[in-house]
Tab-separated table of C-alpha atoms in Angstrom:
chain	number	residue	atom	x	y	z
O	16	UNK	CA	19.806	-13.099	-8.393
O	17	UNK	CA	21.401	-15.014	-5.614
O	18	UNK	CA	22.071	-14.167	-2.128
O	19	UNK	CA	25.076	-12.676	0.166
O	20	UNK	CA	26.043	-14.685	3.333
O	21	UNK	CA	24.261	-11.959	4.712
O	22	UNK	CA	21.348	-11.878	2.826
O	23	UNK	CA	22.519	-8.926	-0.032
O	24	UNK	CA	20.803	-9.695	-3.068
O	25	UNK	CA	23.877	-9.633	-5.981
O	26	UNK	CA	23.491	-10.149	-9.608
O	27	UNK	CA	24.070	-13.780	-10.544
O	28	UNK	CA	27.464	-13.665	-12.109
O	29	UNK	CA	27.440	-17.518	-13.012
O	30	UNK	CA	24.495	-17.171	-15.125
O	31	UNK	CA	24.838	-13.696	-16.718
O	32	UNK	CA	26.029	-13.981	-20.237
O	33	UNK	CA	29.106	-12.576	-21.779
O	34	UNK	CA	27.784	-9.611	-23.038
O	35	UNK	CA	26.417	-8.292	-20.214
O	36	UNK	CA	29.520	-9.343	-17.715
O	37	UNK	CA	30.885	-6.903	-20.138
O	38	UNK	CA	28.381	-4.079	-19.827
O	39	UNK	CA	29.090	-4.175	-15.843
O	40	UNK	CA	33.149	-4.326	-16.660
O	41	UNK	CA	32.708	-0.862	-18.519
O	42	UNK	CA	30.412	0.225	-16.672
O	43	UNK	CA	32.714	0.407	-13.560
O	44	UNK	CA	35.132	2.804	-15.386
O	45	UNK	CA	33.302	5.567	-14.988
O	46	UNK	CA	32.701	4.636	-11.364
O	47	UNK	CA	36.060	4.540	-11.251
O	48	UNK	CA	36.388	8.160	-12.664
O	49	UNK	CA	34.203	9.547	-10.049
O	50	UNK	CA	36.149	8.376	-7.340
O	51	UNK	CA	39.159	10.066	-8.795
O	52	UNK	CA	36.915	13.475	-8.644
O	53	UNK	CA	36.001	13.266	-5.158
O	54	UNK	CA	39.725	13.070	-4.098
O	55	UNK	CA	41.134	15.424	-6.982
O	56	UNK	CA	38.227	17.840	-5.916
O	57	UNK	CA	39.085	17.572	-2.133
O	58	UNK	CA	43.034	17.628	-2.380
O	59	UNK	CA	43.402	20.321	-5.242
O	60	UNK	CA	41.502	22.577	-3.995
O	61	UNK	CA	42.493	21.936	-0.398
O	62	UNK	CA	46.091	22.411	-1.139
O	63	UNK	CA	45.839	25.613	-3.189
O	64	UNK	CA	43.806	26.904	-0.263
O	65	UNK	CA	46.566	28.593	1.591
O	66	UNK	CA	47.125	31.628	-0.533
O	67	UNK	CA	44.460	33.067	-3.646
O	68	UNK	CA	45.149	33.972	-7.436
O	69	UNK	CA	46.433	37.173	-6.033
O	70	UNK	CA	49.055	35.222	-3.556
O	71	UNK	CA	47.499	36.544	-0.163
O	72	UNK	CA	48.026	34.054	2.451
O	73	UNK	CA	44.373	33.619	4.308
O	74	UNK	CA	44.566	33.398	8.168
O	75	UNK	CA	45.020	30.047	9.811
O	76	UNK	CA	41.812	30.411	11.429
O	77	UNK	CA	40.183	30.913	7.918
O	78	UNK	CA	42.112	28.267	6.678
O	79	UNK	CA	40.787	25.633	9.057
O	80	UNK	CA	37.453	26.528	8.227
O	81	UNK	CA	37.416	26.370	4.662
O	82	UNK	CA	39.357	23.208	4.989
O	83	UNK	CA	36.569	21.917	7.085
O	84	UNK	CA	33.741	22.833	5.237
O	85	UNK	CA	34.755	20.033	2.934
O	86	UNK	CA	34.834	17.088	4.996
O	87	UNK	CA	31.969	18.689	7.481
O	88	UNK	CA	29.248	17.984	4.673
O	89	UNK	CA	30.309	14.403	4.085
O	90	UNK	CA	30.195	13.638	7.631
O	91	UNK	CA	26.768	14.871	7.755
O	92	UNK	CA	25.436	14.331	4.189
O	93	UNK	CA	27.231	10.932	3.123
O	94	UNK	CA	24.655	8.150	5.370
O	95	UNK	CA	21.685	10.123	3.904
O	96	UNK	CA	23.010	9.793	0.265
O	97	UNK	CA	23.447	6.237	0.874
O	98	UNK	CA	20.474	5.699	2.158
O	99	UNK	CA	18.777	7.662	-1.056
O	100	UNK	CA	20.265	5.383	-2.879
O	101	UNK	CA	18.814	2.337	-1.882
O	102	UNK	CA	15.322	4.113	-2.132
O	103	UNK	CA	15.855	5.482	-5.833
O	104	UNK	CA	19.320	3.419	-6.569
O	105	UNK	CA	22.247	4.343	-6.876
O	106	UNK	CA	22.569	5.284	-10.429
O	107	UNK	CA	20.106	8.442	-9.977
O	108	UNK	CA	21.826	9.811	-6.803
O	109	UNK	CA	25.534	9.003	-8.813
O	110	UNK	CA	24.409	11.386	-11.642
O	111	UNK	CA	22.568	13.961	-9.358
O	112	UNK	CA	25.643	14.009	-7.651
O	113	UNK	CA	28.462	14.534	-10.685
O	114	UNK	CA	26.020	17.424	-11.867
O	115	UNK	CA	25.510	18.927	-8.530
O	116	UNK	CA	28.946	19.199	-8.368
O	117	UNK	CA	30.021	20.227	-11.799
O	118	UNK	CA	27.369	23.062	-11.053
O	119	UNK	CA	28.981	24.223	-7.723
O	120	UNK	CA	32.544	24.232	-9.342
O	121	UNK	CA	31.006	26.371	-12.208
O	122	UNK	CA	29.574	28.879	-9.934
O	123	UNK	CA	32.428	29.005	-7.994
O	124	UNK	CA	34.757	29.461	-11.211
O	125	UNK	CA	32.754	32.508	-11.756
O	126	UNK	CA	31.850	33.965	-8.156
O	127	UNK	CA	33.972	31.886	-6.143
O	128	UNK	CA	37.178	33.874	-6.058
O	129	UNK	CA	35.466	37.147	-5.440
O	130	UNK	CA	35.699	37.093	-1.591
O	131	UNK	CA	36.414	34.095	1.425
O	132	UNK	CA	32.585	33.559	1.902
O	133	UNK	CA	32.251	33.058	-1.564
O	134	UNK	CA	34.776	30.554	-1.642
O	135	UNK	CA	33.121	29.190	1.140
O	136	UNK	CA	30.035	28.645	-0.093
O	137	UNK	CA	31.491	26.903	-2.940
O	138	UNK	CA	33.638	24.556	-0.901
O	139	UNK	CA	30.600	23.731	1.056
O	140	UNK	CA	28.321	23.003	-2.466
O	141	UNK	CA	30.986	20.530	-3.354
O	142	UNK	CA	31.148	19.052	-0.427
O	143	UNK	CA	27.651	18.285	-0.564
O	144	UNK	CA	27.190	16.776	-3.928
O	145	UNK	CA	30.413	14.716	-3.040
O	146	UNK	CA	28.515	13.308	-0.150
O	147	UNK	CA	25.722	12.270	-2.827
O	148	UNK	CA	28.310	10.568	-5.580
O	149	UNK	CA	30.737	8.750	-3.719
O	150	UNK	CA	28.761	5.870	-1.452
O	151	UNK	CA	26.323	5.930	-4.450
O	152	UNK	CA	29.785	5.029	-6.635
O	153	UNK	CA	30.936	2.734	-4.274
O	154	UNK	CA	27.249	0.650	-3.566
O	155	UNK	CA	27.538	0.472	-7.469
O	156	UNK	CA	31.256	-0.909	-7.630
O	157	UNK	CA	29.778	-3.685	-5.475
O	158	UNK	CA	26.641	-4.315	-7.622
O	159	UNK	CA	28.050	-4.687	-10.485
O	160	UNK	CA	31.315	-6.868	-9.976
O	161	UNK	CA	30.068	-10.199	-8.735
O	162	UNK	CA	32.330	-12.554	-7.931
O	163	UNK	CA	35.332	-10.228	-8.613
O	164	UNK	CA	34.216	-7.309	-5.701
O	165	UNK	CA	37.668	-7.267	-3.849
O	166	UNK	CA	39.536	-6.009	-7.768
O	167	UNK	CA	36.679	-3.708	-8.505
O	168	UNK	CA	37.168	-2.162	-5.264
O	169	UNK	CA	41.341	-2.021	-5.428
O	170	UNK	CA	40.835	-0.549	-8.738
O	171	UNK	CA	38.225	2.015	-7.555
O	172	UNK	CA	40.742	2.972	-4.829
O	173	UNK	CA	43.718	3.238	-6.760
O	174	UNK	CA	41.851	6.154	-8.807
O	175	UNK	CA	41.294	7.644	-5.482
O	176	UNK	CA	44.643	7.313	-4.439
O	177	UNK	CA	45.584	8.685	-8.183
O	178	UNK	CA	43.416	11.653	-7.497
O	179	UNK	CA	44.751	12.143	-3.996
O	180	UNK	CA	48.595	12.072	-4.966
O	181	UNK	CA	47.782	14.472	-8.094
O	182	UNK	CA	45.691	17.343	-6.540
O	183	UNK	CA	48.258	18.936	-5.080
O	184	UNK	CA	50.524	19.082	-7.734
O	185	UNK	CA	47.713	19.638	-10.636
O	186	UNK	CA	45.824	22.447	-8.333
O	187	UNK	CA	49.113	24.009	-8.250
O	188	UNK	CA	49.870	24.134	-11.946
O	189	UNK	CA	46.428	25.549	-12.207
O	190	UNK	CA	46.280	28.068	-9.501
O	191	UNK	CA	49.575	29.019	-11.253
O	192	UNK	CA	48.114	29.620	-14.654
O	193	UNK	CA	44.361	30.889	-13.814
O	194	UNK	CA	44.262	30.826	-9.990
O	195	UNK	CA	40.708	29.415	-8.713
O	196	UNK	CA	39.009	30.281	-11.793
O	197	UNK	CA	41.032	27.756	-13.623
O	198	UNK	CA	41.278	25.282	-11.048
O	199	UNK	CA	37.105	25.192	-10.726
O	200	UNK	CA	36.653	25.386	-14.258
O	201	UNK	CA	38.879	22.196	-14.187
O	202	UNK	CA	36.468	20.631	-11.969
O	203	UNK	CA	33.347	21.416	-13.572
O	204	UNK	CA	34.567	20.192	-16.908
O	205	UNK	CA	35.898	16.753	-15.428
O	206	UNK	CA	32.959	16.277	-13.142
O	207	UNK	CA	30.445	17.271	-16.531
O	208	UNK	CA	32.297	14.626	-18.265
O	209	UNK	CA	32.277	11.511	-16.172
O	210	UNK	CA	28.463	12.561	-15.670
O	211	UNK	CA	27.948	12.280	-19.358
O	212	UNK	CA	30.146	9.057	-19.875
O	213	UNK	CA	27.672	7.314	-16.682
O	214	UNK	CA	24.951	8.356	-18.644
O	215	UNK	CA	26.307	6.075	-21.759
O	216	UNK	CA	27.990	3.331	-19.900
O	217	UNK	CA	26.823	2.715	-16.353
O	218	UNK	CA	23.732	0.433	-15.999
O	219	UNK	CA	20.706	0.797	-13.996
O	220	UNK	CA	20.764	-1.189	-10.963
O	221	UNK	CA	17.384	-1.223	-9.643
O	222	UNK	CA	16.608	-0.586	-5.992
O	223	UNK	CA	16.323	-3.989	-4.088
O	224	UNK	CA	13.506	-4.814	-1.882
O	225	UNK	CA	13.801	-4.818	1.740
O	226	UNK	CA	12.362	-5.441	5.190
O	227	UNK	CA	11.100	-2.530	7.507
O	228	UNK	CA	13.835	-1.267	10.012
O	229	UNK	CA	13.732	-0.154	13.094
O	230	UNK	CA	16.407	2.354	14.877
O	231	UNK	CA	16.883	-0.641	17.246
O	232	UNK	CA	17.826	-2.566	13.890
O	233	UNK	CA	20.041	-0.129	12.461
O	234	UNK	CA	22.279	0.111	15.725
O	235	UNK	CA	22.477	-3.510	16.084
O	236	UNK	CA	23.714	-3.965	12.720
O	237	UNK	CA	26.595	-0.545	13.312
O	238	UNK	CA	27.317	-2.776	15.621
O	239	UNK	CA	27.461	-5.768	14.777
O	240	UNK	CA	30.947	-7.093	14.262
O	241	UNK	CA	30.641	-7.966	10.471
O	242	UNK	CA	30.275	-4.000	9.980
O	243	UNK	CA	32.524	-2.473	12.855
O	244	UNK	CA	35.728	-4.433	12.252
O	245	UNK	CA	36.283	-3.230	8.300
O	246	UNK	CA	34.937	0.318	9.593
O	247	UNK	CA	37.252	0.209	12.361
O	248	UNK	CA	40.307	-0.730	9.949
O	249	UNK	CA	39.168	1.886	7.099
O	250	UNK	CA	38.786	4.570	9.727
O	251	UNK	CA	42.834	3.588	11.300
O	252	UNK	CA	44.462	3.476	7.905
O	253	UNK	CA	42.446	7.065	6.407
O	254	UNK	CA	43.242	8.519	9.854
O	255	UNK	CA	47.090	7.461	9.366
O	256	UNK	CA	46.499	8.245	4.877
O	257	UNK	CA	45.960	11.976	6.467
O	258	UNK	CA	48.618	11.904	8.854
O	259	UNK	CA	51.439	10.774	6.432
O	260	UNK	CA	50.045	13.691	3.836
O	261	UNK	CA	50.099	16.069	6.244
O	262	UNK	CA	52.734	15.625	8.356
O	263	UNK	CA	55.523	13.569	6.296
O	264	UNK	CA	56.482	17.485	4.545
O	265	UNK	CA	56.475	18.269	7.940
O	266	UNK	CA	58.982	15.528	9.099
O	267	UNK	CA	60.778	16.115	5.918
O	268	UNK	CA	61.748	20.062	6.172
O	269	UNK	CA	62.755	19.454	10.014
O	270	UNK	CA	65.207	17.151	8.036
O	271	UNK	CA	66.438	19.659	6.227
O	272	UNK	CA	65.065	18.344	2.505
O	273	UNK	CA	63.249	21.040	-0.277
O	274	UNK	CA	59.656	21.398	-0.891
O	275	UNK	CA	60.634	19.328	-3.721
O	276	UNK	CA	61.974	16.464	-2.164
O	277	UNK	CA	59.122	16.469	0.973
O	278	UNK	CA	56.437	16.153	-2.129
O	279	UNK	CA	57.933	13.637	-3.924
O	280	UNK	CA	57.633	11.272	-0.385
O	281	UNK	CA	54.126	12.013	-0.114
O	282	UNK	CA	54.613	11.045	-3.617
O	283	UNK	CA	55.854	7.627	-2.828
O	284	UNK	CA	53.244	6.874	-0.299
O	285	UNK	CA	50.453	7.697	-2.702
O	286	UNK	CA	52.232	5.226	-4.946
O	287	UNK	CA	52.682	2.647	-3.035
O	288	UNK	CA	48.859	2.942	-2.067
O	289	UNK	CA	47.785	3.017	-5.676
O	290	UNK	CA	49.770	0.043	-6.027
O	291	UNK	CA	49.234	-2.090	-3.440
O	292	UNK	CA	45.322	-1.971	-3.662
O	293	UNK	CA	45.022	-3.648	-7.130
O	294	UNK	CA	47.101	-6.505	-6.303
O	295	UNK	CA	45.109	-6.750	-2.907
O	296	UNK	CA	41.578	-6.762	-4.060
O	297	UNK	CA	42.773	-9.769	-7.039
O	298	UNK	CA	44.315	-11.748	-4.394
O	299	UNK	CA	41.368	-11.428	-2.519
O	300	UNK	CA	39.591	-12.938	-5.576
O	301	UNK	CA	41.472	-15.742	-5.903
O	302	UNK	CA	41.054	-16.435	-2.580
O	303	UNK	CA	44.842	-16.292	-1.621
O	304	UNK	CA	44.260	-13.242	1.056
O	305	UNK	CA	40.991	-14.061	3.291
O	306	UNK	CA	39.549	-10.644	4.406
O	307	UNK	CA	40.542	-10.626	8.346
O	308	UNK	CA	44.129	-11.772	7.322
O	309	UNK	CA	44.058	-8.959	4.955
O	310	UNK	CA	42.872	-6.468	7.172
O	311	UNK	CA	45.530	-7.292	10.115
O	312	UNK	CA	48.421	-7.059	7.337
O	313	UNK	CA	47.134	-4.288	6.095
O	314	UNK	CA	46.940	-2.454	9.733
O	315	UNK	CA	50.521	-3.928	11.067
O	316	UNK	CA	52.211	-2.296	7.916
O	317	UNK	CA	50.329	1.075	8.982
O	318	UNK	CA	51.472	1.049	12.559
O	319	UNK	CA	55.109	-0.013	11.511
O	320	UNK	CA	55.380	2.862	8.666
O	321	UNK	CA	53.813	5.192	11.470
O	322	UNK	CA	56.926	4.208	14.028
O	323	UNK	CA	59.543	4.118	10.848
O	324	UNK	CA	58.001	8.019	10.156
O	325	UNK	CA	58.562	8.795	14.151
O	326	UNK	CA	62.633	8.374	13.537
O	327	UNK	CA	64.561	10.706	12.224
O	328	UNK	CA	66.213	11.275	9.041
O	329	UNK	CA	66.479	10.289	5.133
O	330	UNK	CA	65.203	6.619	5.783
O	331	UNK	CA	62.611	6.973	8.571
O	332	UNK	CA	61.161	9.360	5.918
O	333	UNK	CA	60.735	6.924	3.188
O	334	UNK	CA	60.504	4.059	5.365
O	335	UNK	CA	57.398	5.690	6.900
O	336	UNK	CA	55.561	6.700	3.381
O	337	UNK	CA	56.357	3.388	2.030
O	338	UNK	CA	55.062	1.471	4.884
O	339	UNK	CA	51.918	3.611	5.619
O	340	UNK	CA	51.346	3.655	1.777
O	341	UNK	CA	51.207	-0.069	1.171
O	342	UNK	CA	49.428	-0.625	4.622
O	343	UNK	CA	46.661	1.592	3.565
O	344	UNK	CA	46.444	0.267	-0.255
O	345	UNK	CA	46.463	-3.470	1.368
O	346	UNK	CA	43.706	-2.755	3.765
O	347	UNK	CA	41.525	-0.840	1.765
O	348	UNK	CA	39.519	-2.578	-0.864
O	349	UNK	CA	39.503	-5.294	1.665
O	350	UNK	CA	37.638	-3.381	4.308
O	351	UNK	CA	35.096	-1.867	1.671
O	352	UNK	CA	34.455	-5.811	0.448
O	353	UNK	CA	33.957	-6.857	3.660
O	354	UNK	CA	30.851	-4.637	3.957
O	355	UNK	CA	29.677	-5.031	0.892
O	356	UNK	CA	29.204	-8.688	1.801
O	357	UNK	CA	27.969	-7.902	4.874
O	358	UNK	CA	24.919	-5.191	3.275
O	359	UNK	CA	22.013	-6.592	4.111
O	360	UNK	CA	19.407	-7.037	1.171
O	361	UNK	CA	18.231	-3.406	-0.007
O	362	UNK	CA	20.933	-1.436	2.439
O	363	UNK	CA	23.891	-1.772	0.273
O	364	UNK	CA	24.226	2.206	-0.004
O	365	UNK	CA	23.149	2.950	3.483
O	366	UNK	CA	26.242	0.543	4.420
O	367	UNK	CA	28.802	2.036	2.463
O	368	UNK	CA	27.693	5.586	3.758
O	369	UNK	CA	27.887	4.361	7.422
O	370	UNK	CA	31.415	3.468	6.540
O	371	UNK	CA	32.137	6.199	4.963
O	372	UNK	CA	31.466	8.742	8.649
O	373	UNK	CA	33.919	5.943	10.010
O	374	UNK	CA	36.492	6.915	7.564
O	375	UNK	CA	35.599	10.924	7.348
O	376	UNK	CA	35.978	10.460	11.392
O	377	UNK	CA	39.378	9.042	10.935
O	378	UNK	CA	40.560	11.642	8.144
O	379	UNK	CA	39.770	14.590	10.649
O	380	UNK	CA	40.362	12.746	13.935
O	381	UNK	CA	44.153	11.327	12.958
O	382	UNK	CA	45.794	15.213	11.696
O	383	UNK	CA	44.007	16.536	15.202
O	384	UNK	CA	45.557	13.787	17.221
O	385	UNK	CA	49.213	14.253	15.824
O	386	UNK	CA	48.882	17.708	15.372
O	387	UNK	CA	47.965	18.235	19.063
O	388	UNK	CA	50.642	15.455	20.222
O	389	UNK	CA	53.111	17.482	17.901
O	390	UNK	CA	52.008	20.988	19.806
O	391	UNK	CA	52.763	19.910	23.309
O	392	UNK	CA	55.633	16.912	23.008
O	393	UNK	CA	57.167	16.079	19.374
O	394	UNK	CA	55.611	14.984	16.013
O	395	UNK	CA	57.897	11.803	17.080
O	396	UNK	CA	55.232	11.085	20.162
O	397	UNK	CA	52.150	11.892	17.596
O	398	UNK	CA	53.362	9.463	15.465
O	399	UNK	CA	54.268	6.724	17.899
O	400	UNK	CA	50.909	7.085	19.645
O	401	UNK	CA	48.869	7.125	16.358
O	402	UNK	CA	50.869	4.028	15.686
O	403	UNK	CA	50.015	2.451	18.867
O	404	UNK	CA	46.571	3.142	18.361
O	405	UNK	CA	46.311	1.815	14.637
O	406	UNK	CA	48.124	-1.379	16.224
O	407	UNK	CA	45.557	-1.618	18.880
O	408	UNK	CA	42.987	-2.159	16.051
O	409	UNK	CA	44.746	-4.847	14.682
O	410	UNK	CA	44.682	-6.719	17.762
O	411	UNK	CA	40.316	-6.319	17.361
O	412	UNK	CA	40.549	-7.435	13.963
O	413	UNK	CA	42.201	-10.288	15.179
O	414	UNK	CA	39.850	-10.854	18.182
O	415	UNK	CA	38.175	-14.734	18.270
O	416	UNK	CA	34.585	-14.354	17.119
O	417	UNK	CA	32.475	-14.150	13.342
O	418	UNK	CA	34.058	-13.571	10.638
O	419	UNK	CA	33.035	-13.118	6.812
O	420	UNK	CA	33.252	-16.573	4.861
O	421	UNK	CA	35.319	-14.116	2.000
């Protein structure tokens, strides 16, 4: 074992052998799967949320609610998880966490579409077990790709971004064919199955030893510059992610394009986000993109696709879903390497929950922000202030002061 700058314990990559460098190389696959669950879980179901098997459109208020429910349980759930799994590891809470939620989607396939609190109740279970599988996943992606953290982590967000950019359109297809039965079946079956293949493939990764903390402790590390600039950065570019999802259709109609053509941009910037995070995390590697560099490119290209989305027409359109797209996908497995370098010995999955409220905070706080903006002057001023504000954080990543040696 050998040590992080910052005193995380990591797996000696120099001195494992061959076999088992390959044992942790499959073994992030189905790490990788998981994270594709999370956001096919979230998006399908959140986008086949507007009407039922039977077509009835639910109330807006409704709507909100259930679209909450979601995101409200890995707010609150996702630092606990994380810190469970640096008491048990990772690897226990990862599984607990597939099968709680392959449960939730099978009770919901069978009682879920009977009535709204029903549905409810099973947005609210998956939620939940969410919270329990995804910082566990990503404390794992770290701990088992030493030396090589920044491609593990572009690869484990392109599967997100895979996940996000199909959910829509597979939900669909299966609300079409079985309505939510079909669609949580779905679920259950995928989550059941990446469960089983962790079982086989994913190694143990044994809970690390660690000093006594304090709540003084714990807030001086949240704050502590090492953790709040990559939090800061994840949290602008989800909170922008959200936006473009949301409100590029939005931008797109007022043009005058199909349902078609507004899906296939949000399309695009899915894409490009998929795309751009593989490349980012190898360069990273190879120590051709430096982590603060990364970050500020990675923000810049957000705020500019956020002003290209505030103009109108054809090309502000794709201008905007291309440059928030790539912006995110550059930033991304950048910001989660920073703090996985920057996990103190033993607190690897406490970290990555922390992060993740930064991000949840950003994925509710950016749609609000527009969406308000949009109410009372234009989407145009939403987007330009968003924009502004994403910019702003560029300028902190860019402040004079410690930085990671990555």
């Amino acid at each position: 074992m050998t040590s992080s700058p910052r005193g995380r314990q990591q797996p000696d990559g120099a001195a494992a052998s061959p076999a088992a460098s390959r044992g942790r190389a499959i073994g992030l696959w189905p790490l990788y799967a998981a994270g594709f669950t999370t956001a096919f879980g979230a998006h399908g179901i959140a986008a086949s949320l507007g009407a039922g098997a039977s077509g009835h459109v639910l109330p807006l208020l409704t709507l909100g609610v259930l679209l909450a429910l979601y995101d409200g349980a890995e707010i609150v759930l996702k630092p606990v998880f994380g810190t469970l799994a640096d008491r048990v590891g990772p690897r226990r809470v990862l599984l607990g966490g597939l099968i709680a939620f392959a449960a939730a989607s099978a009770l919901a396939a069978v009682f879920g579409t009977s009535n709204t609190g029903a549905l409810a109740a099973a947005r609210l279970a998956q939620g939940a077990a969410a919270s329990a599988f995804s910082p566990a996943a990503s404390a794992m992606v770290a701990a088992l790709s030493p030396g090589r953290t920044g491609r593990a982590f572009g690869s484990y967000g392109a599967w997100k971004s895979l996940g996000y950019a199909l959910g829509p359109l597979l939900g669909g297809a299966l609300m079409w064919v079985g309505g939510f039965a079909a669609l949580f079946t779905v679920l259950a079956l995928l989550a059941a199955a990446v469960a089983a293949w962790a079982v086989t493939v994913v190694p143990e990764v044994p809970p690390v030893p660690k000093d006594r903390q304090t709540l003084l402790g714990l807030a001086r590390r949240l704050t502590d510059p090492f953790f709040l600039r990559p939090t800061m950065a994840l949290a602008a570019t989800t909170a922008a992610l959200s936006v473009g999802v949301g409100f590029l259709p939005v931008h797109g109609r007022a043009t005058g394009l199909s349902p078609l053509a507004t899906g296939a941009a949000v399309s695009l910037l899915a894409c490009c986000t998929a795309l751009m995070q593989p490349w980012a995390g190898r360069a990273h590697d190879r120590g051709l993109l430096p982590v603060r560099t990364g970050l500020a490119l990675g923000l810049g290209l957000t705020a500019a696709g956020l002003a290209a989305a505030a103009l109108p027409g054809v090309p502000g359109l794709l201008a905007g879903a291309v440059g928030i797209g790539a912006g995110v996908g550059l930033a991304t497995p950048l910001g989660f390497t920073a703090l996985a370098a920057s996990a103190p010995a033993g607190r690897l999955g406490q970290t990555m929950g922390a992060a993740e409220l930064g991000r949840e905070a950003g994925d509710a706080g950016g749609p609000l922000l527009v969406g308000a903006l949009a109410a009372y002057a234009s989407l145009a001023t939403g987007m330009i202030t968003l924009g502004v504000l994403v910019a702003a954080s560029t300028a902190a990543v860019l402040l004079p002061g410690r930085t990671h040696r990555l």
